Coordinates of C-alpha atoms in Angstrom, one line a residue:
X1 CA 17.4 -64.6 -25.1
X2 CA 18.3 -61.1 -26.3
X3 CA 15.9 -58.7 -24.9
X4 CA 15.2 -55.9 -27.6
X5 CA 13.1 -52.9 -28.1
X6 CA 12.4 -51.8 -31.6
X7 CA 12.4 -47.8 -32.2
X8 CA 12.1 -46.0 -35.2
X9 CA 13.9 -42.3 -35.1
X10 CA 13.4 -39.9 -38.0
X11 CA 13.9 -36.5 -38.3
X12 CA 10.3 -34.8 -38.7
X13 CA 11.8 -31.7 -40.4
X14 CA 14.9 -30.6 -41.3
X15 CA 15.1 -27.7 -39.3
X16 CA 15.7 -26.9 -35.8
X17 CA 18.9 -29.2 -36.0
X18 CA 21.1 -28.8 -33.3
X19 CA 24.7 -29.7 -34.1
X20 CA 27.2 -30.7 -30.9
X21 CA 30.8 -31.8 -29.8
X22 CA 31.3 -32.9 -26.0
X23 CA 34.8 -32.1 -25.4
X24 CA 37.0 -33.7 -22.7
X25 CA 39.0 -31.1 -20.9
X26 CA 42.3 -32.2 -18.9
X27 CA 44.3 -29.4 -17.3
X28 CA 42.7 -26.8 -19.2
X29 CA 43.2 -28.7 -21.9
X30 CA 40.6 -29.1 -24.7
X31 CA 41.4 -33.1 -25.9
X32 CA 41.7 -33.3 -29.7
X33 CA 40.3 -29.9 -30.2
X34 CA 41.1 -30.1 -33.8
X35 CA 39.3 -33.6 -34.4
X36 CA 35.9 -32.4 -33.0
X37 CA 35.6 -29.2 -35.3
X38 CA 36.8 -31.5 -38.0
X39 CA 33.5 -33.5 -36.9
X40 CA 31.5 -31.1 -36.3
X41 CA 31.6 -29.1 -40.4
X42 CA 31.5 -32.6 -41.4
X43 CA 27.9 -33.1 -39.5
X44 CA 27.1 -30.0 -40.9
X45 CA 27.8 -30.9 -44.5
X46 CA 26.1 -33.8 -44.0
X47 CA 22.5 -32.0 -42.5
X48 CA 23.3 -29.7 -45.2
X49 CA 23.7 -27.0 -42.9
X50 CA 26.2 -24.2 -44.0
X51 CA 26.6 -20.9 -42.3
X52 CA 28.2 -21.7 -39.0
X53 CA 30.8 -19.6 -37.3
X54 CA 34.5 -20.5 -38.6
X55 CA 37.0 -22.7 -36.5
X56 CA 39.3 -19.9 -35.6
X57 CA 36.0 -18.5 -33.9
X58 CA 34.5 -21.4 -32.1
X59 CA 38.1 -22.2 -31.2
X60 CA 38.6 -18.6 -29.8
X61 CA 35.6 -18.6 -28.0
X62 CA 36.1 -22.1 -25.9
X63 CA 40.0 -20.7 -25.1
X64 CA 38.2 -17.8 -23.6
X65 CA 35.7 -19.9 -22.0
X66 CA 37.7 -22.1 -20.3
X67 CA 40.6 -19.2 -19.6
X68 CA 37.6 -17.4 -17.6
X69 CA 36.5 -20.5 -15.7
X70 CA 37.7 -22.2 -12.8
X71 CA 36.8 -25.5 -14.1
X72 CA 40.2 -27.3 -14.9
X73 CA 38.7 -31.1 -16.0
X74 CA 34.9 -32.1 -17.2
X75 CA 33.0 -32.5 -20.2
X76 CA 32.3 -29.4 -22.2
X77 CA 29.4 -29.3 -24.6
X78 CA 29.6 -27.3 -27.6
X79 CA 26.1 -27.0 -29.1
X80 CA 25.2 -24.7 -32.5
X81 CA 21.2 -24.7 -32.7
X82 CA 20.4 -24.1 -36.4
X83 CA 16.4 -22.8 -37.2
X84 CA 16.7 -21.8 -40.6
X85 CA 18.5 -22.1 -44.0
X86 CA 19.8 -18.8 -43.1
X87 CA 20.4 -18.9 -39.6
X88 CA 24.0 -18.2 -38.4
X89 CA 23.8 -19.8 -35.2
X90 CA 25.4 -18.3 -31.8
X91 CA 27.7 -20.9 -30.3
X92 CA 26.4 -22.1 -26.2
X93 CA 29.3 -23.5 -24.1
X94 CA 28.8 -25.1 -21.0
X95 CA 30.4 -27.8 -18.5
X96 CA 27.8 -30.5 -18.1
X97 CA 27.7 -33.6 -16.0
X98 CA 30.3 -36.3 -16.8
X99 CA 30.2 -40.3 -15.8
X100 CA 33.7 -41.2 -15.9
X101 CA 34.7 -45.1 -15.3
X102 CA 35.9 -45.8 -11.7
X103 CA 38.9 -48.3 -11.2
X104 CA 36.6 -50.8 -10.4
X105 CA 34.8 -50.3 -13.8
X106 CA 38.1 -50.6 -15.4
X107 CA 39.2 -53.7 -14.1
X108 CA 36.4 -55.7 -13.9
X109 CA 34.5 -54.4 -17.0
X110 CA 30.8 -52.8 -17.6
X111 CA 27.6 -54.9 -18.9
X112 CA 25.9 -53.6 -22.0
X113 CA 22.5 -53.9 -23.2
X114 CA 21.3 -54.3 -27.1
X115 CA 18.4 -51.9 -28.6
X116 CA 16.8 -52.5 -31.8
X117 CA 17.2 -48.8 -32.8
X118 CA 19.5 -46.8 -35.4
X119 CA 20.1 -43.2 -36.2
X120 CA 19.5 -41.1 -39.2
X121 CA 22.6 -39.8 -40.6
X122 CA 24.6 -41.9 -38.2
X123 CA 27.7 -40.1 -39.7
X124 CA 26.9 -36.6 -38.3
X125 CA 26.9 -35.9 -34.4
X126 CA 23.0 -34.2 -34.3
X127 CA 21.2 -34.4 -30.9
X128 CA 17.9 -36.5 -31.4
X129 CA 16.2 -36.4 -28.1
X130 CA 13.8 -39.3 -28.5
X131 CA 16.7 -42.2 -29.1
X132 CA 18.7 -40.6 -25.9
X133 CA 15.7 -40.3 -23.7
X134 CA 15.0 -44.2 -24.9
X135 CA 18.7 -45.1 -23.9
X136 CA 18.9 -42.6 -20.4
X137 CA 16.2 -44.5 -19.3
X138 CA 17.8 -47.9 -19.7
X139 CA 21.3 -46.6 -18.2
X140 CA 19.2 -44.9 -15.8
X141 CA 17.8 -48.3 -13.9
X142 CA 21.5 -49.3 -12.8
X143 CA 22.1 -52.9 -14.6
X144 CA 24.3 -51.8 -17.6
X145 CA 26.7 -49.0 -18.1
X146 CA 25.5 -48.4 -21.6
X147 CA 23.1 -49.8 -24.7
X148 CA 24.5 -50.9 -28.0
X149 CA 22.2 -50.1 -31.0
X150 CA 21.0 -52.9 -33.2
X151 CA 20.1 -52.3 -36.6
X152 CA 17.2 -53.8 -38.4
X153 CA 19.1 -56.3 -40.1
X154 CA 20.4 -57.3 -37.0
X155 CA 24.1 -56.1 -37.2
X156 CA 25.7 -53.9 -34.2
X157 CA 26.2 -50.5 -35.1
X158 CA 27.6 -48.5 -31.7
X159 CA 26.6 -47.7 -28.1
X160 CA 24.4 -44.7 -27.4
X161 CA 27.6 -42.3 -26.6
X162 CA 30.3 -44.6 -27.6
X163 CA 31.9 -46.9 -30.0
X164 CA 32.3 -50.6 -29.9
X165 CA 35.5 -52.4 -30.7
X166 CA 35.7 -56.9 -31.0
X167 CA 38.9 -59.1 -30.2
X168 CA 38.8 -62.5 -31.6
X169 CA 42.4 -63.5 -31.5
X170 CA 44.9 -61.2 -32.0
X171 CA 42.8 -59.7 -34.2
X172 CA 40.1 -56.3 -33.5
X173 CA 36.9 -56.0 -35.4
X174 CA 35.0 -52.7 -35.6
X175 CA 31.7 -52.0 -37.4
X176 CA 32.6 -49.9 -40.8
X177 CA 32.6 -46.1 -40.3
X178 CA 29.6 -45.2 -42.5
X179 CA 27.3 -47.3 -39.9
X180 CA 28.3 -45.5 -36.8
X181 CA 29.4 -42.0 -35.4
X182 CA 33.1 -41.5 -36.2
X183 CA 33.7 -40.9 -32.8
X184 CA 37.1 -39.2 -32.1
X185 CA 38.6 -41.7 -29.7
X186 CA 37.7 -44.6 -32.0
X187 CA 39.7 -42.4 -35.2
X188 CA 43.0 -42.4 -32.6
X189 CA 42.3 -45.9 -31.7
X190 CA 42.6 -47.0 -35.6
X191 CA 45.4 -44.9 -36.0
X192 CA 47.7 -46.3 -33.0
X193 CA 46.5 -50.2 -34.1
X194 CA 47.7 -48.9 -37.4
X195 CA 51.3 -47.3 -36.1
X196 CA 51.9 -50.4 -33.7
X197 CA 50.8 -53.4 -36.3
X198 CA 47.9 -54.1 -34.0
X199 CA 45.5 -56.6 -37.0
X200 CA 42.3 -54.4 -37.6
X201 CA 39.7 -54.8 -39.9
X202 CA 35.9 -52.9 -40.2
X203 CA 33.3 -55.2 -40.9
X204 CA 29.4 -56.1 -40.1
X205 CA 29.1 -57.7 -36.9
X206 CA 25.9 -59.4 -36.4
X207 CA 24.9 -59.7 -33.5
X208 CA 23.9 -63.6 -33.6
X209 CA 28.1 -63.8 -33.7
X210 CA 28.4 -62.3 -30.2
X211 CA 30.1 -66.0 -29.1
X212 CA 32.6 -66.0 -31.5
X213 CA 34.5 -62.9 -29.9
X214 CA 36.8 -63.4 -27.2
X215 CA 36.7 -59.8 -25.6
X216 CA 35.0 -56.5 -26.1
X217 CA 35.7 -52.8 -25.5
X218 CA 34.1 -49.7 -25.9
X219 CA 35.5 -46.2 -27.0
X220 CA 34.6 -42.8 -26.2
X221 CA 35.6 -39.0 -25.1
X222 CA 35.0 -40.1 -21.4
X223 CA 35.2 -43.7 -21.1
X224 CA 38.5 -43.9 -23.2
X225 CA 39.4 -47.8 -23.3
X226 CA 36.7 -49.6 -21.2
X227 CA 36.4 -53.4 -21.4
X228 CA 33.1 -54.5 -21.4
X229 CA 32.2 -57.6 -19.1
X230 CA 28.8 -58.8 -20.4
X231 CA 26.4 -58.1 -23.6
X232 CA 23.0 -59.0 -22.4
X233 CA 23.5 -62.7 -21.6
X234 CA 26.9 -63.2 -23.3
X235 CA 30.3 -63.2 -21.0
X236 CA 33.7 -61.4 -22.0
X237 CA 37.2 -61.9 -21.3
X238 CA 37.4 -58.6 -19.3
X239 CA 40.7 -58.9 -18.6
X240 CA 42.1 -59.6 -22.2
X241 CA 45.7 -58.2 -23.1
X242 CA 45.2 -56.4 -26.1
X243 CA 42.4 -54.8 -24.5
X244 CA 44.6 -53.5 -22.2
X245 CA 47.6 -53.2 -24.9
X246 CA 44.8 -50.3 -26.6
X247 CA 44.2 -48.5 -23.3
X248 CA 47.8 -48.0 -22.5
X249 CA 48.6 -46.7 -25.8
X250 CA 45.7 -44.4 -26.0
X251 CA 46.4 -43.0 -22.5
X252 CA 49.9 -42.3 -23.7
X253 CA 48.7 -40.2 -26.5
X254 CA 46.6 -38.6 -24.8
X255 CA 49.4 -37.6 -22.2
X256 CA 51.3 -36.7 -24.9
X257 CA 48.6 -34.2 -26.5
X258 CA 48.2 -32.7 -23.2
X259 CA 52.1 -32.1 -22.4
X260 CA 52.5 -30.4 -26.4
X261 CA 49.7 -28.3 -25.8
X262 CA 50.4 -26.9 -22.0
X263 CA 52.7 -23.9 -22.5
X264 CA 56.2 -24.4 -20.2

């Protein structure tokens, strides 16, 4: 049986909100630099907070960041803490920790575990400490590499830091954007399945239906592609070719971004 744990996260004021991108950064490169501030006024609009810094600034201000570290690959979190209507927030930029996915991780596939839990305002990226501390703690004990929220009506919405993509024949199933976090690497995954006639479609998944999927993968700024093995009690193909048809063509874009944006 699906072991679940039902939270309830709402926002008990509007303000502090504290708006963030975590930012993958390759060879001094700042991956899809554009996409997160796209993201990031969007998660604004959506908290209905509107005097932040413009993108030329915040885009200024990491170039110098990085340009003045010695840092050349890690996660960078960009975080814009918000106390009033009025506030025009100062900008913090920092390297923080980063789990990427080993080779054995990647081949073999990572176990997941379902929470009964969903976000305010899953559309907009806004730190709520509760739900995180509630999934660290689960990640934390060593069994799975990450927890997929369930919704109260029982459908599958997204991990706690990542998307979640479905194969059931040649086909890939993804829960419909206004349930989850539009995370970035889950927009360029759409995008390539569109360009290469990979059969997509973004629908409920309940999560009663886990056993009619052959194979199941998970999308984010550091995982990338990773196949997932297990789902509490329920086994995956982690070897599946599409699966690995996605990661290819994701790590070829991404190569792709780096070598246009590296100056000969």
């Amino acid at each position: 049986m699906t072991q679940m744990r039902s939270e309830e996260h709402q926002m008990s004021s509007k303000f502090p909100v504290e708006l963030y991108e975590v930012i993958r950064v390759i060879r001094k490169v700042p991956l899809l630099l554009e996409e997160h501030l796209n993201r990031l006024y969007q998660s604004a609009r959506l908290a209905e907070v509107y005097h932040l810094p413009g993108p030329v600034a915040l885009e200024e201000k990491l170039t110098s960041f990085l340009r003045n570290s010695e840092v050349t690959e890690g996660n960078i979190r960009l975080s814009l803490t918000v106390h009033s209507e009025e506030d025009v927030p100062e900008p913090t930029l920092a390297f923080i920790p980063h789990r990427y996915p080993g080779d054995k991780e990647y081949n073999e596939g990572v176990r997941l575990r379902t929470l009964m839990a969903q976000r305010e305002l899953p559309n907009a990226k806004i730190y709520r400490p509760v739900l995180r501390q509630r999934t660290d703690e689960i990640i934390a004990e060593g069994k799975y590499y990450e927890v997929l929220l369930v919704n109260h009506e029982g459908y599958i919405t997204e991990g706690s830091r990542s998307n979640v993509f479905f194969i059931k024949g040649n086909r890939l199933y993804t829960p419909p954007t206004q349930q989850v976090l539009p995370g970035i690497t889950r927009k360029v995954i759409l995008r390539l399945c569109i360009e290469n006639d990979i059969l997509i479609s973004e629908e409920p998944i309940k999560l009663l239906e886990l056993d009619t999927f052959d194979a199941v993968f998970i999308s984010g700024t550091s995982v990338k592609v990773l196949a997932v093995s297990h789902i509490d009690d329920h086994h995956f193909d982690n070897g599946n070719m599409l699966v690995k048809r996605i990661g290819r063509l994701y790590d070829e874009q991404i190569e792709s971004y780096i070598r246009n944006k590296i100056m000969p």
